[in-house]
Amino acid sequence: MITLFEVLYNYASNSPDLNRWLRDEDTLRDYADSGKFAQEQASQLMNCLTGEERTLFEKYMGNIEEHWSMRNYMLFCQGLAMGLQLGLSAHS
């Protein structure tokens, strides 16, 4: 069964414009550049590796992706919990 947190997370993460939270132009540019550079470097490294090293790197990249996915979900839940608590405090 899908939890309320999962429903809200899926709604928020499927928003067409997640970058709206990065209001500062420099921060938005740094965010975009860091993602682009990381993808380019991972691709370059993948092309340099063969055999066992390549397999190990592929597993590493999969684990990193899973870790960040779980971390993003955790941070979303923390932010939502804080927002709910602040909302309750404002009405007290």
Coordinates of N, CA, C and O in Angstrom, one line a residue:
M1 N 0.8 -1.2 0.0 CA 0.0 0.0 0.0 C 0.9 1.2 0.0 O 1.9 1.3 0.7
I2 N 0.5 2.2 -0.8 CA 1.3 3.4 -0.9 C 0.9 4.4 0.3 O -0.2 4.6 0.6
T3 N 2.0 4.9 0.9 CA 1.7 5.8 2.0 C 1.4 7.2 1.5 O 1.7 7.5 0.4
L4 N 0.9 8.0 2.4 CA 0.6 9.4 2.1 C 1.9 10.1 1.7 O 2.0 10.9 0.8
F5 N 3.0 9.8 2.4 CA 4.3 10.4 2.1 C 4.7 10.1 0.6 O 5.2 11.0 -0.1
E6 N 4.5 8.8 0.2 CA 4.9 8.4 -1.1 C 4.0 9.1 -2.2 O 4.5 9.6 -3.2
V7 N 2.7 9.3 -1.9 CA 1.8 10.0 -2.8 C 2.3 11.4 -3.0 O 2.4 11.9 -4.1
L8 N 2.6 12.1 -1.9 CA 3.0 13.5 -1.9 C 4.4 13.6 -2.6 O 4.6 14.5 -3.4
Y9 N 5.3 12.7 -2.3 CA 6.6 12.7 -2.9 C 6.5 12.5 -4.4 O 7.1 13.3 -5.2
N10 N 5.7 11.6 -4.8 CA 5.5 11.3 -6.3 C 4.9 12.5 -7.0 O 5.4 12.9 -8.1
Y11 N 4.0 13.2 -6.3 CA 3.4 14.4 -6.9 C 4.4 15.5 -7.0 O 4.5 16.1 -8.1
A12 N 5.2 15.7 -6.0 CA 6.2 16.8 -6.0 C 7.3 16.5 -6.9 O 7.8 17.4 -7.7
S13 N 7.8 15.2 -7.0 CA 8.9 14.9 -7.8 C 8.6 14.8 -9.3 O 9.4 14.9 -10.1
N14 N 7.3 14.7 -9.6 CA 6.9 14.6 -11.0 C 6.4 16.0 -11.5 O 5.9 16.1 -12.6
S15 N 6.7 17.0 -10.7 CA 6.3 18.4 -11.1 C 7.2 18.7 -12.3 O 8.4 18.4 -12.4
P16 N 6.6 19.4 -13.3 CA 7.4 19.7 -14.5 C 8.6 20.7 -14.3 O 9.4 20.8 -15.1
D17 N 8.5 21.5 -13.2 CA 9.5 22.5 -13.0 C 10.1 22.4 -11.6 O 9.8 23.3 -10.7
L18 N 10.9 21.4 -11.3 CA 11.5 21.3 -9.9 C 12.5 22.4 -9.7 O 12.8 22.7 -8.5
N19 N 13.1 23.0 -10.7 CA 14.1 24.0 -10.6 C 13.5 25.3 -10.0 O 14.3 26.2 -9.6
R20 N 12.2 25.4 -9.9 CA 11.6 26.7 -9.4 C 12.1 26.9 -7.9 O 12.0 28.0 -7.4
W21 N 12.5 25.8 -7.2 CA 12.9 26.0 -5.9 C 14.3 26.6 -5.8 O 14.7 27.1 -4.7
L22 N 15.0 26.6 -6.9 CA 16.4 27.2 -6.9 C 16.2 28.6 -7.5 O 16.5 28.8 -8.7
R23 N 15.8 29.6 -6.8 CA 15.4 30.9 -7.3 C 16.7 31.7 -7.8 O 16.6 32.5 -8.6
D24 N 17.8 31.5 -7.2 CA 19.0 32.2 -7.5 C 19.6 31.7 -8.8 O 19.8 30.5 -9.0
E25 N 19.8 32.6 -9.7 CA 20.4 32.2 -11.1 C 21.7 31.4 -11.0 O 21.9 30.5 -11.7
D26 N 22.6 31.9 -10.1 CA 23.9 31.3 -9.9 C 23.7 29.9 -9.4 O 24.4 28.9 -9.9
T27 N 22.9 29.7 -8.4 CA 22.6 28.4 -7.9 C 22.0 27.4 -8.9 O 22.4 26.3 -9.0
L28 N 21.1 27.9 -9.7 CA 20.5 27.1 -10.7 C 21.5 26.7 -11.8 O 21.5 25.6 -12.2
R29 N 22.4 27.6 -12.1 CA 23.4 27.3 -13.1 C 24.4 26.3 -12.6 O 24.8 25.3 -13.2
D30 N 24.8 26.5 -11.3 CA 25.7 25.5 -10.6 C 25.1 24.1 -10.6 O 25.7 23.1 -10.8
Y31 N 23.8 24.1 -10.2 CA 23.1 22.8 -10.2 C 23.1 22.1 -11.5 O 23.4 20.9 -11.6
A32 N 22.7 22.8 -12.6 CA 22.7 22.3 -13.9 C 24.1 21.8 -14.4 O 24.2 20.7 -14.9
D33 N 25.1 22.7 -14.1 CA 26.4 22.3 -14.5 C 27.0 21.1 -13.8 O 27.6 20.2 -14.4
S34 N 26.7 21.0 -12.5 CA 27.2 19.9 -11.7 C 26.6 18.6 -12.2 O 27.3 17.6 -12.3
G35 N 25.4 18.6 -12.6 CA 24.7 17.4 -13.1 C 25.3 17.0 -14.5 O 25.6 15.8 -14.7
K36 N 25.5 18.0 -15.3 CA 26.1 17.8 -16.6 C 27.5 17.2 -16.6 O 27.8 16.3 -17.2
F37 N 28.3 17.9 -15.7 CA 29.7 17.5 -15.6 C 29.8 16.0 -15.0 O 30.6 15.2 -15.5
A38 N 29.0 15.7 -14.0 CA 29.0 14.4 -13.4 C 28.6 13.3 -14.5 O 29.3 12.3 -14.5
Q39 N 27.6 13.6 -15.3 CA 27.3 12.6 -16.3 C 28.4 12.5 -17.4 O 28.7 11.3 -17.8
E40 N 29.0 13.6 -17.8 CA 30.1 13.5 -18.7 C 31.2 12.7 -18.2 O 31.8 11.9 -18.9
Q41 N 31.6 13.0 -16.9 CA 32.7 12.3 -16.3 C 32.5 10.8 -16.1 O 33.3 10.0 -16.3
A42 N 31.2 10.5 -15.7 CA 30.9 9.1 -15.6 C 31.0 8.3 -16.9 O 31.5 7.2 -17.0
S43 N 30.5 9.0 -17.9 CA 30.6 8.4 -19.3 C 32.0 8.2 -19.7 O 32.4 7.2 -20.3
Q44 N 32.9 9.2 -19.5 CA 34.3 9.1 -19.9 C 34.9 8.0 -19.1 O 35.7 7.2 -19.7
L45 N 34.7 7.9 -17.8 CA 35.3 6.8 -17.0 C 34.8 5.5 -17.5 O 35.6 4.5 -17.6
M46 N 33.5 5.4 -17.8 CA 32.9 4.1 -18.3 C 33.6 3.7 -19.6 O 33.9 2.5 -19.7
N47 N 33.9 4.6 -20.4 CA 34.6 4.3 -21.7 C 36.0 3.8 -21.5 O 36.6 3.1 -22.3
C48 N 36.6 4.2 -20.4 CA 38.0 3.9 -20.1 C 38.1 2.5 -19.5 O 39.2 1.8 -19.5
L49 N 37.0 2.0 -18.9 CA 37.1 0.8 -18.1 C 36.6 -0.4 -19.0 O 35.8 -0.3 -19.9
T50 N 37.2 -1.6 -18.6 CA 36.8 -2.8 -19.3 C 36.7 -3.9 -18.2 O 37.2 -3.8 -17.1
G51 N 36.0 -5.0 -18.6 CA 36.0 -6.2 -17.8 C 35.4 -5.9 -16.4 O 34.4 -5.3 -16.2
E52 N 36.1 -6.5 -15.4 CA 35.7 -6.4 -14.0 C 35.6 -5.0 -13.5 O 34.7 -4.7 -12.7
E53 N 36.5 -4.1 -13.9 CA 36.5 -2.7 -13.4 C 35.2 -2.0 -13.9 O 34.6 -1.3 -13.2
R54 N 34.8 -2.3 -15.2 CA 33.6 -1.7 -15.7 C 32.4 -2.2 -15.0 O 31.5 -1.4 -14.6
T55 N 32.3 -3.5 -14.7 CA 31.2 -4.1 -14.0 C 31.1 -3.5 -12.6 O 30.0 -3.1 -12.1
L56 N 32.3 -3.3 -11.9 CA 32.3 -2.8 -10.6 C 31.8 -1.3 -10.6 O 31.0 -0.9 -9.8
F57 N 32.2 -0.5 -11.6 CA 31.8 0.8 -11.7 C 30.3 0.9 -12.0 O 29.6 1.8 -11.5
E58 N 29.8 0.0 -12.9 CA 28.3 0.0 -13.1 C 27.5 -0.3 -11.8 O 26.5 0.4 -11.6
K59 N 28.0 -1.2 -11.0 CA 27.4 -1.5 -9.8 C 27.4 -0.3 -8.8 O 26.5 0.1 -8.1
Y60 N 28.6 0.4 -8.8 CA 28.8 1.5 -8.0 C 27.8 2.6 -8.4 O 27.1 3.2 -7.5
M61 N 27.7 2.9 -9.7 CA 26.8 3.9 -10.1 C 25.3 3.6 -9.8 O 24.5 4.5 -9.4
G62 N 24.9 2.3 -9.9 CA 23.6 1.9 -9.5 C 23.3 2.1 -8.0 O 22.3 2.6 -7.6
N63 N 24.3 1.8 -7.2 CA 24.2 2.0 -5.8 C 24.1 3.5 -5.4 O 23.4 3.9 -4.5
I64 N 24.9 4.3 -6.1 CA 24.9 5.7 -5.8 C 23.5 6.3 -6.2 O 22.9 7.1 -5.5
E65 N 23.0 5.9 -7.3 CA 21.7 6.3 -7.8 C 20.6 5.9 -6.8 O 19.7 6.7 -6.4
E66 N 20.6 4.7 -6.3 CA 19.7 4.2 -5.3 C 19.8 5.0 -4.0 O 18.8 5.4 -3.4
H67 N 21.1 5.3 -3.6 CA 21.3 6.0 -2.3 C 20.7 7.4 -2.4 O 20.0 7.9 -1.5
W68 N 21.0 8.1 -3.5 CA 20.4 9.5 -3.7 C 18.9 9.5 -3.8 O 18.3 10.4 -3.3
S69 N 18.4 8.5 -4.4 CA 16.9 8.4 -4.5 C 16.3 8.3 -3.1 O 15.3 9.0 -2.8
M70 N 16.9 7.4 -2.3 CA 16.4 7.2 -0.9 C 16.6 8.5 -0.1 O 15.8 8.9 0.7
R71 N 17.8 9.1 -0.3 CA 18.1 10.3 0.4 C 17.1 11.4 0.1 O 16.6 12.2 0.9
N72 N 16.8 11.6 -1.2 CA 15.8 12.6 -1.7 C 14.5 12.4 -1.0 O 13.8 13.3 -0.6
Y73 N 14.1 11.1 -1.0 CA 12.8 10.8 -0.3 C 12.8 11.1 1.1 O 11.8 11.7 1.7
M74 N 13.9 10.8 1.8 CA 14.0 11.1 3.2 C 14.0 12.6 3.5 O 13.3 13.0 4.4
L75 N 14.7 13.3 2.7 CA 14.7 14.8 2.9 C 13.4 15.4 2.6 O 12.9 16.3 3.3
F76 N 12.7 14.9 1.6 CA 11.3 15.3 1.3 C 10.4 15.1 2.5 O 9.7 16.0 2.9
C77 N 10.5 13.9 3.1 CA 9.6 13.6 4.3 C 10.0 14.5 5.4 O 9.1 15.0 6.2
Q78 N 11.3 14.8 5.6 CA 11.7 15.7 6.7 C 11.1 17.1 6.5 O 10.6 17.7 7.4
G79 N 11.2 17.5 5.3 CA 10.7 18.9 5.0 C 9.2 19.0 5.1 O 8.7 19.9 5.6
L80 N 8.5 17.9 4.7 CA 7.1 17.9 4.8 C 6.7 17.9 6.3 O 5.8 18.6 6.7
A81 N 7.4 17.1 7.1 CA 7.1 17.0 8.5 C 7.3 18.4 9.2 O 6.5 18.8 10.0
M82 N 8.4 19.0 8.8 CA 8.7 20.4 9.4 C 7.6 21.4 9.0 O 7.1 22.2 9.8
G83 N 7.2 21.3 7.7 CA 6.2 22.2 7.2 C 4.8 22.0 7.9 O 4.1 22.9 8.3
L84 N 4.5 20.7 8.1 CA 3.3 20.4 8.9 C 3.3 20.9 10.3 O 2.4 21.5 10.8
Q85 N 4.5 20.7 11.0 CA 4.6 21.2 12.3 C 4.6 22.7 12.4 O 3.9 23.3 13.3
L86 N 5.2 23.4 11.5 CA 5.1 24.8 11.4 C 3.7 25.3 11.2 O 3.2 26.3 11.8
G87 N 3.0 24.6 10.3 CA 1.6 25.0 10.1 C 0.7 24.8 11.3 O -0.1 25.7 11.6
L88 N 1.0 23.7 12.1 CA 0.2 23.5 13.3 C 0.6 24.6 14.3 O -0.3 25.0 15.1
S89 N 1.8 24.9 14.4 CA 2.3 25.9 15.4 C 1.7 27.3 15.1 O 1.4 28.1 16.0
A90 N 1.5 27.6 13.8 CA 1.0 28.9 13.4 C -0.5 29.0 13.8 O -1.0 30.1 14.0
H91 N -1.2 27.9 13.9 CA -2.6 27.9 14.2 C -2.8 27.8 15.7 O -4.0 27.9 16.2
S92 N -1.8 27.6 16.5 CA -1.9 27.5 18.0 C -2.0 28.8 18.7 O -1.6 29.8 18.3

